[in-house]
């Protein structure tokens, strides 16, 4: 390590002694010294002199906390772990896996990994290099490593928490020792994460022999004076200001623009963040479930020590529109049904049967005799919030937040179905209604700090939402970097979302380029990836100028198709092999120049 003393207040002799000391210290000793100096600066009069060298005293364990995160939840847990570790005398640092040098893993002694799983079992974008290294032949022996893994996922997906499972298995194969069993969290992760943190820190303290209290002055970060009290655990009741149809009357889709007031909430957001909405289940479905089971909607049940009616529990607190493998496994035992047990044992068949079905389908096909309201509630997972990309800039809209919502309505297995949050927002929330919300920050989808950086935005359908926020923000900041939007949908006349605003920005010069693809207006369907391929030379020119590239929307087809188009552009116009083109885009991802918000 080279230290720059050009602006140092130290004398030449002091600089030389300090350099020699730092060169001799182990990683855990440097962490200890950092904590000691932080405490000393906080309370210099209260610090006792160091009477023992670090080798004579019990060294504080140095914990590295790595996180792999697509939206920010894993990062928040990693920060929470590090704060509590420091409070307990364990010197901890948090590292984004995008910034972590994979070879450093062989130097680690105490390690915690918090990672989400993206899409159908894929690692988050910021873990790609580390994942590739650890799963490859160059991964080192980890006999000295003591580790623990917390996985975040969604049990409705086939490969639930797959990334965390892979890392846990690989660390073990390479000789690492698990400090605690891996914990796999569903969409409701807070309690499991808190229990994992508590057990992990207790285990580290026991195994390291470090039971000393934290150094005075080294504490977890306190909330800033202006920080909002509203969060996932305590959502804000936001008032609906506007709920208007955005798509045209002839559209085959229903897209709505909804505005909420955040006045007096203290909530702050940035372009790229999401608004988390805490929805209600469809009342008709709740009533049918209760009727089929023969319950009374007023029957009381216990939820975490509080009394609720079964009607209220199914409306506000439990997932009933989505069937997950854990629920189906529990139901097979409650129903004592061999047919369902056989289905549960075949993951592919189970996934096929579950697609497009809900709790009502399940209880009708396989009734559970003698089922009580309490048993039903305990078999269901919590109703998770729904996240919507914010389509406004707070710099422009101040105490408001806007979202763009496509109402989900379809028929499946002989019944009409609806999306939980989208139709609740579209049909039942008139102006003046109140909705529990909070801000879900996304550090991995943010505008460049440099306002001169060119930006390419690719967002078909409601994927256009965050780019409206981007443009409002750049307009407010008088950013002079070029902006290029590539948008696609079904029909020009009815589905060009926020058309007037985009045309206004193009006329003013804020929007430098606008390319569109409307798949149903032409005989041969044309999508955003076709726009990119047609303008490949220009895309390459923008990338060479340092442009940041953003993709928002469907993860299953659109995002992979766009990625393939980009690979083709880089390969052709950059004169690269396919492997070199992939490396080029990977480096853009590392540099935060290729960011995706896909779902």
Coordinates of C-alpha atoms in Angstrom, one line a residue, residues 3 44 62 82 113 208 227 230 288 311 398 463 497 512 517:
X3 CA 0.4 6.3 1.4
X44 CA -9.9 12.3 23.9
X62 CA -12.0 -8.3 12.3
X82 CA -21.6 -4.1 10.9
X113 CA -22.0 -12.7 3.2
X208 CA -12.6 -15.4 19.2
X227 CA -34.2 11.4 8.7
X230 CA -41.2 6.1 8.2
X288 CA -64.8 -16.7 -1.2
X311 CA -61.2 -11.4 7.5
X398 CA -41.0 18.4 -3.8
X463 CA -40.1 0.6 -17.7
X497 CA -46.6 6.8 -22.2
X512 CA -31.0 14.6 -27.5
X517 CA -40.7 0.8 -31.4

